[in-house]
């Protein structure tokens, strides 16, 4: 934190530094000024930071492994919440668990419209992607995971796809 203050570097937003400065009982003039600058920088970039947070959630949720018969999703909000939080779900999932608060926030703001993973018959080579819609802006977001080589499921098509991607070619 001190190196950041001394250099005068002001990042897009440094939440850890802001929290550290906010928790201190007394601040030097330099620390107080830096805290104010961080707060201003947050206000200036607030919408962008929220958008980046949303994209990070969408990116993580794209790893869903819903074993559906159709690419277009017919999963209730309750089932979707169970999938995101890793509660027992009959089809299982292959993503890390969302905190329940974050999962609730996610399903409140985004709708999963379509999902395809390597278990889907038309998906060759381990391709996985999800199509989401932002409930507020009605914007469509396509989150492409790409090729997914899982050690449990040995797939020559996926290995070949990964090789072609490595060679800068389209699989």
PDB file of C-alpha atoms in Angstrom:
ATOM      1  CA  UNK A   1       0.000   0.000   0.000  1.00  0.00           C
ATOM      2  CA  UNK A   2       2.779   2.427   0.919  1.00  0.00           C
ATOM      3  CA  UNK A   3       4.557   1.814  -2.409  1.00  0.00           C
ATOM      4  CA  UNK A   4       1.347   2.654  -4.246  1.00  0.00           C
ATOM      5  CA  UNK A   5       0.960   5.899  -2.291  1.00  0.00           C
ATOM      6  CA  UNK A   6       4.621   6.887  -2.700  1.00  0.00           C
ATOM      7  CA  UNK A   7       4.603   6.330  -6.454  1.00  0.00           C
ATOM      8  CA  UNK A   8       1.351   8.255  -6.817  1.00  0.00           C
ATOM      9  CA  UNK A   9      -0.060   5.408  -8.922  1.00  0.00           C
ATOM     10  CA  UNK A  10      -3.846   5.387  -9.027  1.00  0.00           C
ATOM     11  CA  UNK A  11      -5.302   2.133 -10.366  1.00  0.00           C
ATOM     12  CA  UNK A  12      -8.743   1.683 -11.887  1.00  0.00           C
ATOM     13  CA  UNK A  13      -9.805   0.803  -8.371  1.00  0.00           C
ATOM     14  CA  UNK A  14      -7.899  -0.796  -5.518  1.00  0.00           C
ATOM     15  CA  UNK A  15     -10.509  -2.179  -3.142  1.00  0.00           C
ATOM     16  CA  UNK A  16      -7.984  -3.744  -0.743  1.00  0.00           C
ATOM     17  CA  UNK A  17      -6.117  -0.484  -0.259  1.00  0.00           C
ATOM     18  CA  UNK A  18      -9.388   1.397   0.213  1.00  0.00           C
ATOM     19  CA  UNK A  19     -10.500  -1.111   2.888  1.00  0.00           C
ATOM     20  CA  UNK A  20      -7.115  -0.952   4.630  1.00  0.00           C
ATOM     21  CA  UNK A  21      -7.215   2.828   4.728  1.00  0.00           C
ATOM     22  CA  UNK A  22     -10.851   2.813   5.863  1.00  0.00           C
ATOM     23  CA  UNK A  23     -10.085   0.496   8.774  1.00  0.00           C
ATOM     24  CA  UNK A  24      -7.261   2.645  10.156  1.00  0.00           C
ATOM     25  CA  UNK A  25      -8.125   4.782  13.171  1.00  0.00           C
ATOM     26  CA  UNK A  26      -6.018   7.728  12.056  1.00  0.00           C
ATOM     27  CA  UNK A  27      -4.644   8.572   8.635  1.00  0.00           C
ATOM     28  CA  UNK A  28      -1.767  10.730   7.567  1.00  0.00           C
ATOM     29  CA  UNK A  29      -2.633  13.592   5.222  1.00  0.00           C
ATOM     30  CA  UNK A  30      -1.118  11.618   2.338  1.00  0.00           C
ATOM     31  CA  UNK A  31      -3.193   8.516   3.195  1.00  0.00           C
ATOM     32  CA  UNK A  32      -6.356  10.565   3.596  1.00  0.00           C
ATOM     33  CA  UNK A  33      -5.837  12.230   0.210  1.00  0.00           C
ATOM     34  CA  UNK A  34      -5.126   8.861  -1.401  1.00  0.00           C
ATOM     35  CA  UNK A  35      -8.293   7.377   0.139  1.00  0.00           C
ATOM     36  CA  UNK A  36     -10.333  10.250  -1.306  1.00  0.00           C
ATOM     37  CA  UNK A  37      -8.721   9.745  -4.721  1.00  0.00           C
ATOM     38  CA  UNK A  38      -9.547   6.025  -4.585  1.00  0.00           C
ATOM     39  CA  UNK A  39     -13.149   6.835  -3.722  1.00  0.00           C
ATOM     40  CA  UNK A  40     -13.354   9.299  -6.627  1.00  0.00           C
ATOM     41  CA  UNK A  41     -11.773   6.750  -8.972  1.00  0.00           C
ATOM     42  CA  UNK A  42     -14.374   4.194  -7.870  1.00  0.00           C
ATOM     43  CA  UNK A  43     -17.236   6.627  -8.538  1.00  0.00           C
ATOM     44  CA  UNK A  44     -15.751   7.484 -11.938  1.00  0.00           C
ATOM     45  CA  UNK A  45     -15.418   3.812 -12.961  1.00  0.00           C
ATOM     46  CA  UNK A  46     -18.377   2.343 -11.063  1.00  0.00           C
ATOM     47  CA  UNK A  47     -20.424   1.269 -14.115  1.00  0.00           C
ATOM     48  CA  UNK A  48     -17.389  -0.247 -15.816  1.00  0.00           C
ATOM     49  CA  UNK A  49     -16.428  -2.165 -12.650  1.00  0.00           C
ATOM     50  CA  UNK A  50     -19.981  -3.509 -12.292  1.00  0.00           C
ATOM     51  CA  UNK A  51     -19.939  -4.608 -15.947  1.00  0.00           C
ATOM     52  CA  UNK A  52     -16.585  -6.380 -15.432  1.00  0.00           C
ATOM     53  CA  UNK A  53     -18.005  -8.087 -12.330  1.00  0.00           C
ATOM     54  CA  UNK A  54     -21.010  -9.278 -14.357  1.00  0.00           C
ATOM     55  CA  UNK A  55     -18.766 -10.587 -17.124  1.00  0.00           C
ATOM     56  CA  UNK A  56     -16.665 -12.493 -14.589  1.00  0.00           C
ATOM     57  CA  UNK A  57     -19.821 -14.150 -13.203  1.00  0.00           C
ATOM     58  CA  UNK A  58     -21.029 -14.983 -16.717  1.00  0.00           C
ATOM     59  CA  UNK A  59     -17.640 -16.400 -17.606  1.00  0.00           C
ATOM     60  CA  UNK A  60     -17.697 -18.650 -14.564  1.00  0.00           C
ATOM     61  CA  UNK A  61     -21.317 -19.719 -15.128  1.00  0.00           C
ATOM     62  CA  UNK A  62     -20.528 -20.692 -18.731  1.00  0.00           C
ATOM     63  CA  UNK A  63     -18.810 -23.777 -17.321  1.00  0.00           C
ATOM     64  CA  UNK A  64     -22.184 -25.267 -16.413  1.00  0.00           C
ATOM     65  CA  UNK A  65     -22.465 -28.891 -17.371  1.00  0.00           C
ATOM     66  CA  UNK A  66     -26.211 -29.282 -17.733  1.00  0.00           C
ATOM     67  CA  UNK A  67     -27.027 -32.601 -19.303  1.00  0.00           C
ATOM     68  CA  UNK A  68     -30.030 -31.414 -21.318  1.00  0.00           C
ATOM     69  CA  UNK A  69     -31.675 -32.987 -24.351  1.00  0.00           C
ATOM     70  CA  UNK A  70     -32.138 -29.622 -26.068  1.00  0.00           C
ATOM     71  CA  UNK A  71     -29.720 -26.718 -26.496  1.00  0.00           C
ATOM     72  CA  UNK A  72     -32.442 -24.280 -25.405  1.00  0.00           C
ATOM     73  CA  UNK A  73     -32.690 -24.292 -21.653  1.00  0.00           C
ATOM     74  CA  UNK A  74     -35.873 -25.058 -19.767  1.00  0.00           C
ATOM     75  CA  UNK A  75     -34.563 -24.846 -16.214  1.00  0.00           C
ATOM     76  CA  UNK A  76     -36.603 -23.158 -13.485  1.00  0.00           C
ATOM     77  CA  UNK A  77     -35.051 -20.376 -11.414  1.00  0.00           C
ATOM     78  CA  UNK A  78     -35.061 -22.711  -8.394  1.00  0.00           C
ATOM     79  CA  UNK A  79     -33.216 -25.461 -10.306  1.00  0.00           C
ATOM     80  CA  UNK A  80     -30.787 -22.912 -11.760  1.00  0.00           C
ATOM     81  CA  UNK A  81     -30.025 -21.642  -8.245  1.00  0.00           C
ATOM     82  CA  UNK A  82     -29.337 -25.248  -7.135  1.00  0.00           C
ATOM     83  CA  UNK A  83     -26.995 -25.742 -10.089  1.00  0.00           C
ATOM     84  CA  UNK A  84     -25.027 -22.574  -9.328  1.00  0.00           C
ATOM     85  CA  UNK A  85     -24.677 -23.344  -5.622  1.00  0.00           C
ATOM     86  CA  UNK A  86     -23.765 -27.039  -6.146  1.00  0.00           C
ATOM     87  CA  UNK A  87     -26.617 -28.424  -4.102  1.00  0.00           C
ATOM     88  CA  UNK A  88     -27.575 -31.910  -5.177  1.00  0.00           C
ATOM     89  CA  UNK A  89     -28.752 -31.580  -8.733  1.00  0.00           C
ATOM     90  CA  UNK A  90     -29.819 -34.670 -10.662  1.00  0.00           C
ATOM     91  CA  UNK A  91     -27.716 -33.835 -13.728  1.00  0.00           C
ATOM     92  CA  UNK A  92     -24.629 -32.641 -11.900  1.00  0.00           C
ATOM     93  CA  UNK A  93     -22.418 -29.686 -12.796  1.00  0.00           C
ATOM     94  CA  UNK A  94     -18.751 -29.106 -13.468  1.00  0.00           C
ATOM     95  CA  UNK A  95     -18.193 -25.633 -12.036  1.00  0.00           C
ATOM     96  CA  UNK A  96     -17.009 -24.354  -8.699  1.00  0.00           C
ATOM     97  CA  UNK A  97     -19.740 -23.431  -6.290  1.00  0.00           C
ATOM     98  CA  UNK A  98     -21.236 -19.919  -6.283  1.00  0.00           C
ATOM     99  CA  UNK A  99     -21.872 -18.366  -2.902  1.00  0.00           C
ATOM    100  CA  UNK A 100     -25.697 -18.455  -2.394  1.00  0.00           C
ATOM    101  CA  UNK A 101     -25.868 -14.637  -2.249  1.00  0.00           C
ATOM    102  CA  UNK A 102     -23.935 -14.340  -5.536  1.00  0.00           C
ATOM    103  CA  UNK A 103     -26.063 -17.094  -7.132  1.00  0.00           C
ATOM    104  CA  UNK A 104     -29.235 -15.239  -6.114  1.00  0.00           C
ATOM    105  CA  UNK A 105     -27.799 -11.993  -7.507  1.00  0.00           C
ATOM    106  CA  UNK A 106     -26.868 -13.808 -10.713  1.00  0.00           C
ATOM    107  CA  UNK A 107     -30.303 -15.340 -11.396  1.00  0.00           C
ATOM    108  CA  UNK A 108     -31.954 -12.032 -10.495  1.00  0.00           C
ATOM    109  CA  UNK A 109     -29.924 -10.235 -13.188  1.00  0.00           C
ATOM    110  CA  UNK A 110     -29.372 -12.878 -15.893  1.00  0.00           C
ATOM    111  CA  UNK A 111     -31.397 -15.485 -17.732  1.00  0.00           C
ATOM    112  CA  UNK A 112     -29.777 -18.585 -19.205  1.00  0.00           C
ATOM    113  CA  UNK A 113     -31.340 -18.952 -22.671  1.00  0.00           C
ATOM    114  CA  UNK A 114     -29.230 -21.679 -24.244  1.00  0.00           C
ATOM    115  CA  UNK A 115     -26.396 -23.933 -23.193  1.00  0.00           C
ATOM    116  CA  UNK A 116     -24.261 -26.437 -25.046  1.00  0.00           C
ATOM    117  CA  UNK A 117     -21.522 -28.649 -23.693  1.00  0.00           C
ATOM    118  CA  UNK A 118     -19.567 -31.672 -24.818  1.00  0.00           C
ATOM    119  CA  UNK A 119     -22.392 -34.020 -23.794  1.00  0.00           C
ATOM    120  CA  UNK A 120     -24.684 -32.482 -26.420  1.00  0.00           C
ATOM    121  CA  UNK A 121     -24.749 -34.650 -29.570  1.00  0.00           C
ATOM    122  CA  UNK A 122     -23.977 -31.813 -32.010  1.00  0.00           C
ATOM    123  CA  UNK A 123     -21.039 -30.601 -29.914  1.00  0.00           C
ATOM    124  CA  UNK A 124     -17.839 -32.031 -31.311  1.00  0.00           C
ATOM    125  CA  UNK A 125     -14.440 -31.674 -29.684  1.00  0.00           C
ATOM    126  CA  UNK A 126     -15.446 -30.548 -26.185  1.00  0.00           C
ATOM    127  CA  UNK A 127     -17.042 -27.229 -27.174  1.00  0.00           C
ATOM    128  CA  UNK A 128     -18.980 -25.485 -24.396  1.00  0.00           C
ATOM    129  CA  UNK A 129     -20.861 -22.174 -24.410  1.00  0.00           C
ATOM    130  CA  UNK A 130     -23.845 -20.440 -22.799  1.00  0.00           C
ATOM    131  CA  UNK A 131     -26.140 -17.691 -24.040  1.00  0.00           C
ATOM    132  CA  UNK A 132     -27.328 -15.319 -21.325  1.00  0.00           C
ATOM    133  CA  UNK A 133     -29.598 -12.289 -21.377  1.00  0.00           C
ATOM    134  CA  UNK A 134     -29.238  -9.364 -19.011  1.00  0.00           C
ATOM    135  CA  UNK A 135     -32.681  -8.793 -17.446  1.00  0.00           C
ATOM    136  CA  UNK A 136     -32.079  -5.049 -17.067  1.00  0.00           C
ATOM    137  CA  UNK A 137     -30.587  -4.101 -20.433  1.00  0.00           C
ATOM    138  CA  UNK A 138     -31.996  -6.997 -22.499  1.00  0.00           C
ATOM    139  CA  UNK A 139     -28.421  -7.415 -23.851  1.00  0.00           C
ATOM    140  CA  UNK A 140     -27.438 -10.906 -25.034  1.00  0.00           C
ATOM    141  CA  UNK A 141     -24.090 -12.234 -23.835  1.00  0.00           C
ATOM    142  CA  UNK A 142     -22.505 -15.300 -25.398  1.00  0.00           C
ATOM    143  CA  UNK A 143     -19.978 -16.854 -23.020  1.00  0.00           C
ATOM    144  CA  UNK A 144     -17.761 -19.293 -24.886  1.00  0.00           C
ATOM    145  CA  UNK A 145     -15.710 -21.647 -22.778  1.00  0.00           C
ATOM    146  CA  UNK A 146     -14.240 -23.235 -25.870  1.00  0.00           C
ATOM    147  CA  UNK A 147     -12.515 -26.566 -25.857  1.00  0.00           C
ATOM    148  CA  UNK A 148     -12.699 -28.407 -22.569  1.00  0.00           C
ATOM    149  CA  UNK A 149     -10.416 -31.371 -21.982  1.00  0.00           C
ATOM    150  CA  UNK A 150     -11.532 -33.169 -18.853  1.00  0.00           C
ATOM    151  CA  UNK A 151      -9.272 -35.956 -17.595  1.00  0.00           C
ATOM    152  CA  UNK A 152     -12.280 -38.128 -16.756  1.00  0.00           C
ATOM    153  CA  UNK A 153     -13.569 -38.080 -20.324  1.00  0.00           C
ATOM    154  CA  UNK A 154     -10.856 -38.902 -22.861  1.00  0.00           C
ATOM    155  CA  UNK A 155     -11.967 -37.520 -26.226  1.00  0.00           C
ATOM    156  CA  UNK A 156      -9.740 -37.641 -29.323  1.00  0.00           C
ATOM    157  CA  UNK A 157     -11.905 -34.986 -31.007  1.00  0.00           C
ATOM    158  CA  UNK A 158     -11.182 -32.589 -28.151  1.00  0.00           C
ATOM    159  CA  UNK A 159      -7.455 -33.290 -28.252  1.00  0.00           C
ATOM    160  CA  UNK A 160      -7.460 -32.644 -32.014  1.00  0.00           C
ATOM    161  CA  UNK A 161      -9.406 -29.376 -31.483  1.00  0.00           C
ATOM    162  CA  UNK A 162      -6.922 -28.261 -28.840  1.00  0.00           C
ATOM    163  CA  UNK A 163      -4.026 -29.045 -31.201  1.00  0.00           C
ATOM    164  CA  UNK A 164      -5.600 -26.990 -34.007  1.00  0.00           C
ATOM    165  CA  UNK A 165      -6.221 -24.057 -31.647  1.00  0.00           C
ATOM    166  CA  UNK A 166      -2.582 -24.291 -30.523  1.00  0.00           C
ATOM    167  CA  UNK A 167      -1.555 -24.072 -34.208  1.00  0.00           C
ATOM    168  CA  UNK A 168      -3.794 -20.956 -34.629  1.00  0.00           C
ATOM    169  CA  UNK A 169      -6.275 -22.853 -36.783  1.00  0.00           C
ATOM    170  CA  UNK A 170     -10.022 -23.229 -36.406  1.00  0.00           C
ATOM    171  CA  UNK A 171     -11.124 -26.696 -35.323  1.00  0.00           C
TER     172      UNK A 171
END
